[in-house]
mmCIF file of C-alpha atoms in Angstrom:
data_model
loop_
_atom_site.group_PDB
_atom_site.id
_atom_site.type_symbol
_atom_site.label_atom_id
_atom_site.label_comp_id
_atom_site.label_asym_id
_atom_site.label_seq_id
_atom_site.Cartn_x
_atom_site.Cartn_y
_atom_site.Cartn_z
ATOM 1 C CA MET A 1 -6.988 19.519 22.605
ATOM 2 C CA LEU A 2 -5.446 16.612 20.761
ATOM 3 C CA ASN A 3 -1.855 15.765 21.516
ATOM 4 C CA LYS A 4 0.078 15.741 18.213
ATOM 5 C CA TYR A 5 2.724 13.489 19.699
ATOM 6 C CA LEU A 6 2.499 10.193 21.554
ATOM 7 C CA LEU A 7 4.326 8.887 24.621
ATOM 8 C CA MET A 8 3.007 5.415 25.512
ATOM 9 C CA GLY A 9 1.550 3.375 22.709
ATOM 10 C CA THR A 10 3.459 5.724 20.435
ATOM 11 C CA LEU A 11 2.238 6.202 16.855
ATOM 12 C CA LEU A 12 3.936 7.313 13.705
ATOM 13 C CA ALA A 13 2.017 7.485 10.436
ATOM 14 C CA SER A 14 4.178 7.414 7.350
ATOM 15 C CA SER A 15 4.361 6.058 3.815
ATOM 16 C CA SER A 16 8.061 5.356 4.283
ATOM 17 C CA LEU A 17 10.106 3.406 6.827
ATOM 18 C CA MET A 18 12.899 5.983 6.612
ATOM 19 C CA ALA A 19 11.000 8.530 8.688
ATOM 20 C CA TYR A 20 10.749 6.048 11.533
ATOM 21 C CA ASP A 21 14.341 4.861 11.268
ATOM 22 C CA GLN A 22 15.621 8.409 11.609
ATOM 23 C CA GLN A 23 13.813 8.805 14.942
ATOM 24 C CA GLU A 24 14.114 5.266 16.224
ATOM 25 C CA ASN A 25 15.488 6.284 19.620
ATOM 26 C CA ALA A 26 13.114 9.181 20.201
ATOM 27 C CA VAL A 27 10.608 8.802 23.010
ATOM 28 C CA ILE A 28 8.117 11.179 21.391
ATOM 29 C CA GLN A 29 7.389 10.228 17.812
ATOM 30 C CA PRO A 30 5.945 13.081 15.728
ATOM 31 C CA ILE A 31 3.873 12.544 12.617
ATOM 32 C CA THR A 32 6.096 14.331 10.154
ATOM 33 C CA GLN A 33 5.252 13.178 6.642
ATOM 34 C CA PRO A 34 2.155 14.329 4.723
ATOM 35 C CA ILE A 35 -0.408 11.685 3.874
ATOM 36 C CA SER A 36 -2.005 11.916 0.449
ATOM 37 C CA ALA A 37 -5.680 11.134 -0.100
ATOM 38 C CA PHE A 38 -6.362 7.453 -0.819
ATOM 39 C CA GLU A 39 -2.665 6.597 -0.586
ATOM 40 C CA PRO A 40 -1.705 3.583 1.581
ATOM 41 C CA PHE A 41 0.130 4.448 4.775
ATOM 42 C CA THR A 42 1.458 2.623 7.812
ATOM 43 C CA VAL A 43 0.998 3.348 11.495
ATOM 44 C CA PHE A 44 3.801 2.282 13.838
ATOM 45 C CA VAL A 45 2.809 1.351 17.387
ATOM 46 C CA LYS A 46 6.054 1.799 19.289
ATOM 47 C CA ASN A 47 6.567 -0.009 22.565
ATOM 48 C CA THR A 48 8.006 2.271 25.259
ATOM 49 C CA THR A 49 7.124 0.263 28.387
ATOM 50 C CA ASN A 50 9.958 -2.305 28.463
ATOM 51 C CA HIS A 51 7.747 -5.052 27.085
ATOM 52 C CA PRO A 52 9.218 -6.749 24.031
ATOM 53 C CA SER A 53 5.984 -7.597 22.223
ATOM 54 C CA ILE A 54 2.727 -5.900 21.335
ATOM 55 C CA TYR A 55 -0.308 -7.740 20.033
ATOM 56 C CA ILE A 56 -2.614 -5.891 17.665
ATOM 57 C CA PHE A 57 -6.217 -7.029 17.969
ATOM 58 C CA SER A 58 -8.190 -4.715 15.743
ATOM 59 C CA LYS A 59 -8.376 -1.530 13.752
ATOM 60 C CA LYS A 60 -11.525 0.248 12.718
ATOM 61 C CA ILE A 61 -12.550 3.487 11.051
ATOM 62 C CA VAL A 62 -15.808 5.166 12.014
ATOM 63 C CA GLY A 63 -16.309 8.537 10.366
ATOM 64 C CA ASN A 64 -13.211 10.571 11.156
ATOM 65 C CA GLU A 65 -12.088 8.423 14.068
ATOM 66 C CA ILE A 66 -9.514 5.630 13.712
ATOM 67 C CA GLU A 67 -9.035 3.177 16.563
ATOM 68 C CA ILE A 68 -6.236 0.644 17.070
ATOM 69 C CA VAL A 69 -6.650 -1.829 19.961
ATOM 70 C CA TYR A 70 -3.636 -3.699 21.316
ATOM 71 C CA THR A 71 -2.058 -5.174 24.440
ATOM 72 C CA HIS A 72 1.480 -5.917 25.622
ATOM 73 C CA GLU A 73 2.939 -9.346 26.138
ATOM 74 C CA ARG A 74 2.507 -10.511 29.722
ATOM 75 C CA ASN A 75 5.592 -10.587 31.957
ATOM 76 C CA SER A 76 7.218 -13.953 32.631
ATOM 77 C CA VAL A 77 6.338 -15.930 35.759
ATOM 78 C CA GLY A 78 9.085 -17.048 38.119
ATOM 79 C CA SER A 79 9.174 -18.796 41.498
ATOM 80 C CA PHE A 80 9.011 -15.432 43.242
ATOM 81 C CA GLY A 81 6.253 -14.003 41.101
ATOM 82 C CA TYR A 82 6.320 -11.809 38.013
ATOM 83 C CA TYR A 83 9.471 -10.280 36.713
ATOM 84 C CA PRO A 84 10.224 -8.335 33.515
ATOM 85 C CA GLU A 85 11.123 -10.038 30.285
ATOM 86 C CA PRO A 86 14.865 -10.038 29.464
ATOM 87 C CA GLU A 87 16.016 -7.105 27.397
ATOM 88 C CA THR A 88 15.290 -7.724 23.730
ATOM 89 C CA PRO A 89 14.939 -5.425 20.740
ATOM 90 C CA PRO A 90 11.443 -3.880 20.790
ATOM 91 C CA VAL A 91 8.822 -5.270 18.465
ATOM 92 C CA ILE A 92 7.313 -2.534 16.312
ATOM 93 C CA PRO A 93 3.961 -3.658 14.931
ATOM 94 C CA LEU A 94 2.957 -2.106 11.629
ATOM 95 C CA VAL A 95 -0.706 -1.342 10.982
ATOM 96 C CA THR A 96 -1.360 -0.662 7.293
ATOM 97 C CA PHE A 97 -4.289 1.303 5.881
ATOM 98 C CA ASN A 98 -5.244 1.157 2.192
ATOM 99 C CA GLY A 99 -5.906 4.887 2.204
ATOM 100 C CA LEU A 100 -8.286 7.558 3.458
ATOM 101 C CA PRO A 101 -10.168 10.439 1.857
ATOM 102 C CA GLY A 102 -8.979 13.949 2.647
ATOM 103 C CA GLY A 103 -9.801 15.263 6.104
ATOM 104 C CA VAL A 104 -8.703 15.578 9.717
ATOM 105 C CA TYR A 105 -8.844 12.353 11.733
ATOM 106 C CA THR A 106 -8.456 11.369 15.359
ATOM 107 C CA LEU A 107 -6.084 8.410 15.512
ATOM 108 C CA LYS A 108 -6.387 6.501 18.805
ATOM 109 C CA THR A 109 -4.543 3.652 20.456
ATOM 110 C CA ILE A 110 -6.279 1.681 23.190
ATOM 111 C CA GLY A 111 -3.967 -0.582 25.162
ATOM 112 C CA LEU A 112 -5.869 -3.268 27.064
ATOM 113 C CA PRO A 113 -4.772 -4.089 30.652
ATOM 114 C CA TYR A 114 -3.158 -7.465 31.286
ATOM 115 C CA SER A 115 -2.128 -9.635 34.234
ATOM 116 C CA PHE A 116 -2.203 -7.714 37.529
ATOM 117 C CA ASN A 117 -1.394 -4.489 35.744
ATOM 118 C CA ALA A 118 -4.560 -2.400 35.796
ATOM 119 C CA LEU A 119 -3.089 0.273 33.545
ATOM 120 C CA SER A 120 -4.918 0.768 30.261
ATOM 121 C CA LEU A 121 -2.685 2.637 27.858
ATOM 122 C CA GLU A 122 -4.613 5.106 25.740
ATOM 123 C CA ASP A 123 -3.456 7.972 23.576
ATOM 124 C CA GLU A 124 -4.552 9.846 20.495
ATOM 125 C CA VAL A 125 -3.123 12.058 17.807
ATOM 126 C CA GLU A 126 -4.462 14.285 15.081
ATOM 127 C CA LEU A 127 -3.913 12.869 11.595
ATOM 128 C CA VAL A 128 -4.292 15.135 8.556
ATOM 129 C CA VAL A 129 -4.885 13.654 5.111
ATOM 130 C CA GLU A 130 -4.545 15.972 2.134
ATOM 131 C CA ASP A 131 -7.686 16.808 0.156
ATOM 132 C CA SER A 132 -8.447 14.720 -2.909
ATOM 133 C CA PRO A 133 -8.621 16.350 -6.364
ATOM 134 C CA ALA A 134 -12.027 17.127 -7.836
ATOM 135 C CA THR A 135 -13.988 14.227 -9.317
ATOM 136 C CA ILE A 136 -16.112 13.742 -12.428
ATOM 137 C CA ASP A 137 -19.348 11.804 -13.016
ATOM 138 C CA VAL A 138 -19.532 8.464 -14.793
ATOM 139 C CA TYR A 139 -23.009 7.773 -16.178
ATOM 140 C CA GLU A 140 -24.752 4.408 -16.483
ATOM 141 C CA LEU A 141 -27.162 3.775 -19.367
ATOM 142 C CA PHE A 142 -29.335 0.865 -20.486
ATOM 143 C CA ASN A 143 -30.584 -0.060 -23.948
ATOM 144 C CA THR A 144 -34.083 -1.571 -23.821
ATOM 145 C CA THR A 145 -33.794 -3.163 -27.273
ATOM 146 C CA TYR A 146 -30.492 -4.979 -26.866
ATOM 147 C CA ARG A 147 -30.754 -5.337 -23.051
ATOM 148 C CA SER A 148 -27.271 -3.856 -22.793
ATOM 149 C CA TYR A 149 -25.577 -1.732 -20.155
ATOM 150 C CA PHE A 150 -23.082 1.003 -20.933
ATOM 151 C CA ILE A 151 -21.064 3.560 -18.960
ATOM 152 C CA THR A 152 -19.449 6.810 -20.077
ATOM 153 C CA GLN A 153 -17.826 9.819 -18.444
ATOM 154 C CA ASP A 154 -18.609 11.911 -21.519
ATOM 155 C CA SER A 155 -21.810 13.893 -20.932
ATOM 156 C CA SER A 156 -22.043 14.694 -24.654
ATOM 157 C CA GLU A 157 -21.970 10.988 -25.510
ATOM 158 C CA ARG A 158 -24.621 10.326 -22.882
ATOM 159 C CA ASP A 159 -26.865 13.104 -24.205
ATOM 160 C CA HIS A 160 -26.423 11.918 -27.788
ATOM 161 C CA LEU A 161 -27.423 8.344 -26.958
ATOM 162 C CA ILE A 162 -30.536 9.189 -24.952
ATOM 163 C CA SER A 163 -31.754 11.742 -27.523
ATOM 164 C CA GLN A 164 -31.316 9.729 -30.728
ATOM 165 C CA PRO A 165 -34.283 7.595 -31.887
ATOM 166 C CA ASP A 166 -33.690 4.105 -33.224
ATOM 167 C CA ILE A 167 -33.727 4.170 -37.053
ATOM 168 C CA SER A 168 -35.939 1.088 -37.301
ATOM 169 C CA TRP A 169 -38.475 1.865 -34.605
ATOM 170 C CA GLY A 170 -38.385 5.644 -34.480
ATOM 171 C CA ILE A 171 -38.197 5.713 -30.682
ATOM 172 C CA ASN A 172 -35.370 6.116 -28.217
ATOM 173 C CA HIS A 173 -33.941 3.001 -26.565
ATOM 174 C CA TRP A 174 -31.156 4.399 -24.348
ATOM 175 C CA TYR A 175 -31.988 5.511 -20.803
ATOM 176 C CA GLU A 176 -29.876 6.741 -17.896
ATOM 177 C CA ILE A 177 -30.790 4.266 -15.175
ATOM 178 C CA SER A 178 -28.740 5.115 -12.088
ATOM 179 C CA ALA A 179 -26.648 7.763 -10.386
ATOM 180 C CA GLY A 180 -23.539 6.110 -11.809
ATOM 181 C CA PHE A 181 -20.371 6.727 -9.822
ATOM 182 C CA LYS A 182 -17.464 9.147 -9.380
ATOM 183 C CA ALA A 183 -13.988 9.039 -10.903
ATOM 184 C CA TRP A 184 -11.138 11.375 -11.882
ATOM 185 C CA ALA A 185 -10.499 12.853 -15.313
ATOM 186 C CA VAL A 186 -7.661 11.243 -17.244
ATOM 187 C CA GLU A 187 -6.008 14.584 -17.980
ATOM 188 C CA GLY A 188 -6.793 16.199 -14.628
ATOM 189 C CA ALA A 189 -5.402 15.941 -11.118
ATOM 190 C CA ALA A 190 -5.931 12.622 -9.359
ATOM 191 C CA PRO A 191 -4.578 10.788 -6.300
ATOM 192 C CA SER A 192 -1.192 9.171 -6.859
ATOM 193 C CA THR A 193 -2.778 5.738 -6.447
ATOM 194 C CA ALA A 194 -5.397 6.319 -9.171
ATOM 195 C CA LEU A 195 -4.810 4.504 -12.469
ATOM 196 C CA PRO A 196 -6.311 4.921 -15.951
ATOM 197 C CA VAL A 197 -9.326 2.763 -16.822
ATOM 198 C CA CYS A 198 -9.064 1.763 -20.472
ATOM 199 C CA ARG A 199 -12.116 1.461 -22.714
ATOM 200 C CA LEU A 200 -12.372 -1.298 -25.319
ATOM 201 C CA TYR A 201 -14.966 -2.274 -27.922
ATOM 202 C CA SER A 202 -15.563 -5.465 -29.877
ATOM 203 C CA ALA A 203 -17.793 -5.361 -32.946
ATOM 204 C CA HIS A 204 -17.780 -9.168 -32.968
ATOM 205 C CA VAL A 205 -19.622 -9.426 -29.643
ATOM 206 C CA GLU A 206 -21.128 -5.918 -29.763
ATOM 207 C CA SER A 207 -19.886 -4.915 -26.332
ATOM 208 C CA HIS A 208 -17.777 -2.350 -24.517
ATOM 209 C CA TYR A 209 -15.375 -3.330 -21.760
ATOM 210 C CA TYR A 210 -13.467 -1.334 -19.133
ATOM 211 C CA THR A 211 -10.432 -2.443 -17.151
ATOM 212 C CA ILE A 212 -7.957 -0.810 -14.787
ATOM 213 C CA ASP A 213 -5.468 -3.622 -15.482
ATOM 214 C CA GLU A 214 -3.021 -2.415 -18.147
ATOM 215 C CA GLU A 215 -1.901 -5.957 -19.005
ATOM 216 C CA GLU A 216 -5.497 -7.073 -19.501
ATOM 217 C CA CYS A 217 -6.133 -4.044 -21.706
ATOM 218 C CA ASP A 218 -3.128 -4.940 -23.891
ATOM 219 C CA PHE A 219 -4.033 -8.633 -24.010
ATOM 220 C CA LEU A 220 -7.616 -8.018 -25.153
ATOM 221 C CA GLN A 221 -6.328 -5.912 -28.020
ATOM 222 C CA THR A 222 -4.382 -8.928 -29.271
ATOM 223 C CA LEU A 223 -7.736 -10.763 -29.383
ATOM 224 C CA GLY A 224 -9.278 -8.139 -31.614
ATOM 225 C CA TRP A 225 -10.775 -5.706 -29.140
ATOM 226 C CA GLN A 226 -10.451 -2.076 -30.235
ATOM 227 C CA PHE A 227 -8.798 0.329 -27.798
ATOM 228 C CA GLN A 228 -10.921 3.496 -27.524
ATOM 229 C CA GLY A 229 -8.700 5.349 -25.077
ATOM 230 C CA ASP A 230 -8.532 5.774 -21.328
ATOM 231 C CA ALA A 231 -11.993 6.719 -20.086
ATOM 232 C CA PHE A 232 -11.182 7.983 -16.581
ATOM 233 C CA LYS A 233 -9.041 7.225 -13.537
ATOM 234 C CA ALA A 234 -10.017 5.124 -10.543
ATOM 235 C CA ILE A 235 -8.295 3.362 -7.650
ATOM 236 C CA PRO A 236 -7.462 -0.345 -7.863
ATOM 237 C CA ALA A 237 -8.686 -2.591 -5.084
ATOM 238 C CA VAL A 238 -6.081 -4.208 -2.832
ATOM 239 C CA GLY A 239 -6.886 -7.877 -2.323
ATOM 240 C CA GLY A 240 -10.422 -7.201 -3.489
ATOM 241 C CA VAL A 241 -10.879 -4.477 -0.859
ATOM 242 C CA CYS A 242 -11.368 -0.772 -1.597
ATOM 243 C CA PRO A 243 -9.811 1.891 0.653
ATOM 244 C CA SER A 244 -11.910 3.816 3.129
ATOM 245 C CA GLY A 245 -13.819 6.655 1.483
ATOM 246 C CA THR A 246 -14.273 4.755 -1.774
ATOM 247 C CA VAL A 247 -16.952 2.389 -3.008
ATOM 248 C CA ALA A 248 -16.448 -0.802 -4.996
ATOM 249 C CA VAL A 249 -17.480 -0.720 -8.656
ATOM 250 C CA LEU A 250 -18.625 -4.298 -9.258
ATOM 251 C CA ARG A 251 -18.444 -5.999 -12.650
ATOM 252 C CA LEU A 252 -20.940 -8.502 -14.071
ATOM 253 C CA TYR A 253 -20.785 -10.508 -17.286
ATOM 254 C CA ILE A 254 -23.248 -12.417 -19.444
ATOM 255 C CA ASP A 255 -22.732 -14.331 -22.691
ATOM 256 C CA ARG A 256 -25.984 -14.560 -24.603
ATOM 257 C CA MET A 257 -25.502 -17.907 -26.330
ATOM 258 C CA PRO A 258 -26.210 -18.951 -29.012
ATOM 259 C CA SER A 259 -26.101 -15.267 -29.991
ATOM 260 C CA SER A 260 -22.614 -13.819 -30.413
ATOM 261 C CA THR A 261 -23.405 -10.799 -28.236
ATOM 262 C CA MET A 262 -22.218 -10.357 -24.674
ATOM 263 C CA ASN A 263 -22.426 -7.566 -22.132
ATOM 264 C CA HIS A 264 -20.772 -6.295 -18.983
ATOM 265 C CA ARG A 265 -22.329 -4.153 -16.305
ATOM 266 C CA PHE A 266 -20.387 -1.911 -13.923
ATOM 267 C CA THR A 267 -22.342 -0.917 -10.827
ATOM 268 C CA THR A 268 -21.854 0.219 -7.237
ATOM 269 C CA ASP A 269 -25.207 -1.292 -6.254
ATOM 270 C CA ALA A 270 -24.346 -4.440 -4.287
ATOM 271 C CA GLU A 271 -27.995 -5.495 -4.079
ATOM 272 C CA ALA A 272 -28.439 -5.239 -7.865
ATOM 273 C CA TYR A 273 -25.174 -7.146 -8.286
ATOM 274 C CA GLN A 274 -26.475 -10.101 -6.255
ATOM 275 C CA SER A 275 -29.870 -9.976 -7.970
ATOM 276 C CA MET A 276 -28.303 -10.163 -11.438
ATOM 277 C CA ILE A 277 -26.204 -13.170 -10.397
ATOM 278 C CA HIS A 278 -29.453 -14.951 -9.515
ATOM 279 C CA GLN A 279 -30.700 -14.012 -12.995
ATOM 280 C CA GLY A 280 -27.818 -15.821 -14.688
ATOM 281 C CA TRP A 281 -25.112 -13.143 -14.849
ATOM 282 C CA THR A 282 -21.596 -13.992 -13.681
ATOM 283 C CA GLY A 283 -20.303 -11.820 -10.848
ATOM 284 C CA GLU A 284 -16.675 -10.875 -11.467
ATOM 285 C CA GLY A 285 -16.055 -9.008 -8.236
ATOM 286 C CA VAL A 286 -14.501 -5.568 -7.778
ATOM 287 C CA ALA A 287 -13.400 -3.966 -11.034
ATOM 288 C CA PHE A 288 -12.004 -0.806 -9.388
ATOM 289 C CA CYS A 289 -12.830 1.681 -6.625
ATOM 290 C CA SER A 290 -14.764 4.947 -6.938
ATOM 291 C CA PRO A 291 -14.516 7.912 -4.547
ATOM 292 C CA GLU A 292 -17.662 8.385 -2.493
#
C-alpha cells in the first residue's frame, strides 16, 4: 500500500508555497492541497538527513508513474576522514510540472548512494489529480479547389461545408481529412489553465486564423482581420512545451505569391508538419495544446 506521507526524500506537491511554509518544521510532509487537471504544480524534495544540498538529476513521467532522481551533497573530507557539513539552512529543491491529466499517480523519489554511504533513499506517495472537464471535437477540413485548410468546432458548420456543392462546378470541394483534435467548449467547464482561442478572418487574403494569444488577436484586428468570436478553449504551451496528457497543435503558414491568398494549417500530426515544411510551408511551432 502506498505511503501517503514521506520521511526521507520528503515530497510535498502544491500549487502554492504557503502550504509548505506552514509545515516547514514537520518531519512528515503530507500532500494537502488538491491538484487540478493540467494545472502546473511544484514538488518539494525536502532534505531530512542533515545534508545541506540535494542535486536533482531527472524527472520523468511514464503512464501514471512519476519518478524524481536525486542525490545528496557528499560530506566534506578532513584529515581524519569524512565528517558532516556544518549546519546550514536546508536546501529545498523545487521540481515543477506543467500539469497532468486527471488520475491517480505514483510519485517516487529515488536517492542515489554517494561516497561510502551505501544507502539509497527511496520513497513514494500517491498523488491524485482532479478529473478534467469533458472535451469537444475540433474538425479539420480541406478544400481541393483552393488548396486550403480549415478547422471548426461547430459540427453544423462542418456538415454544411462538406454537403454544399460548388456553384461553378456543381461538385463538393470540402472534405474532412483527419481526426482533428480535442478542446473545451468556450461556455463550458474547462481547466483553469485553458484559455480561449480566438477565430479571425481576412477577406483580403481569404484565410481564417486562430490564436490563443489575446494580444495577437487584438493586434490582427487593427490590421483589418475580422474577429469571429472565440472558437474553443485550449492550453497554452510553456516554453514551447505542452503539459503531460496533452498534444501539441502545430501551426503552418504559406503565402501564395503573387496571389493575395494565404493559408494556415493547424495539425497534431508531427510527421505531416515536417513534410509540409519540405513542401515550402513555414513551420510556426506550437500554437496551443490539446487534451489527448
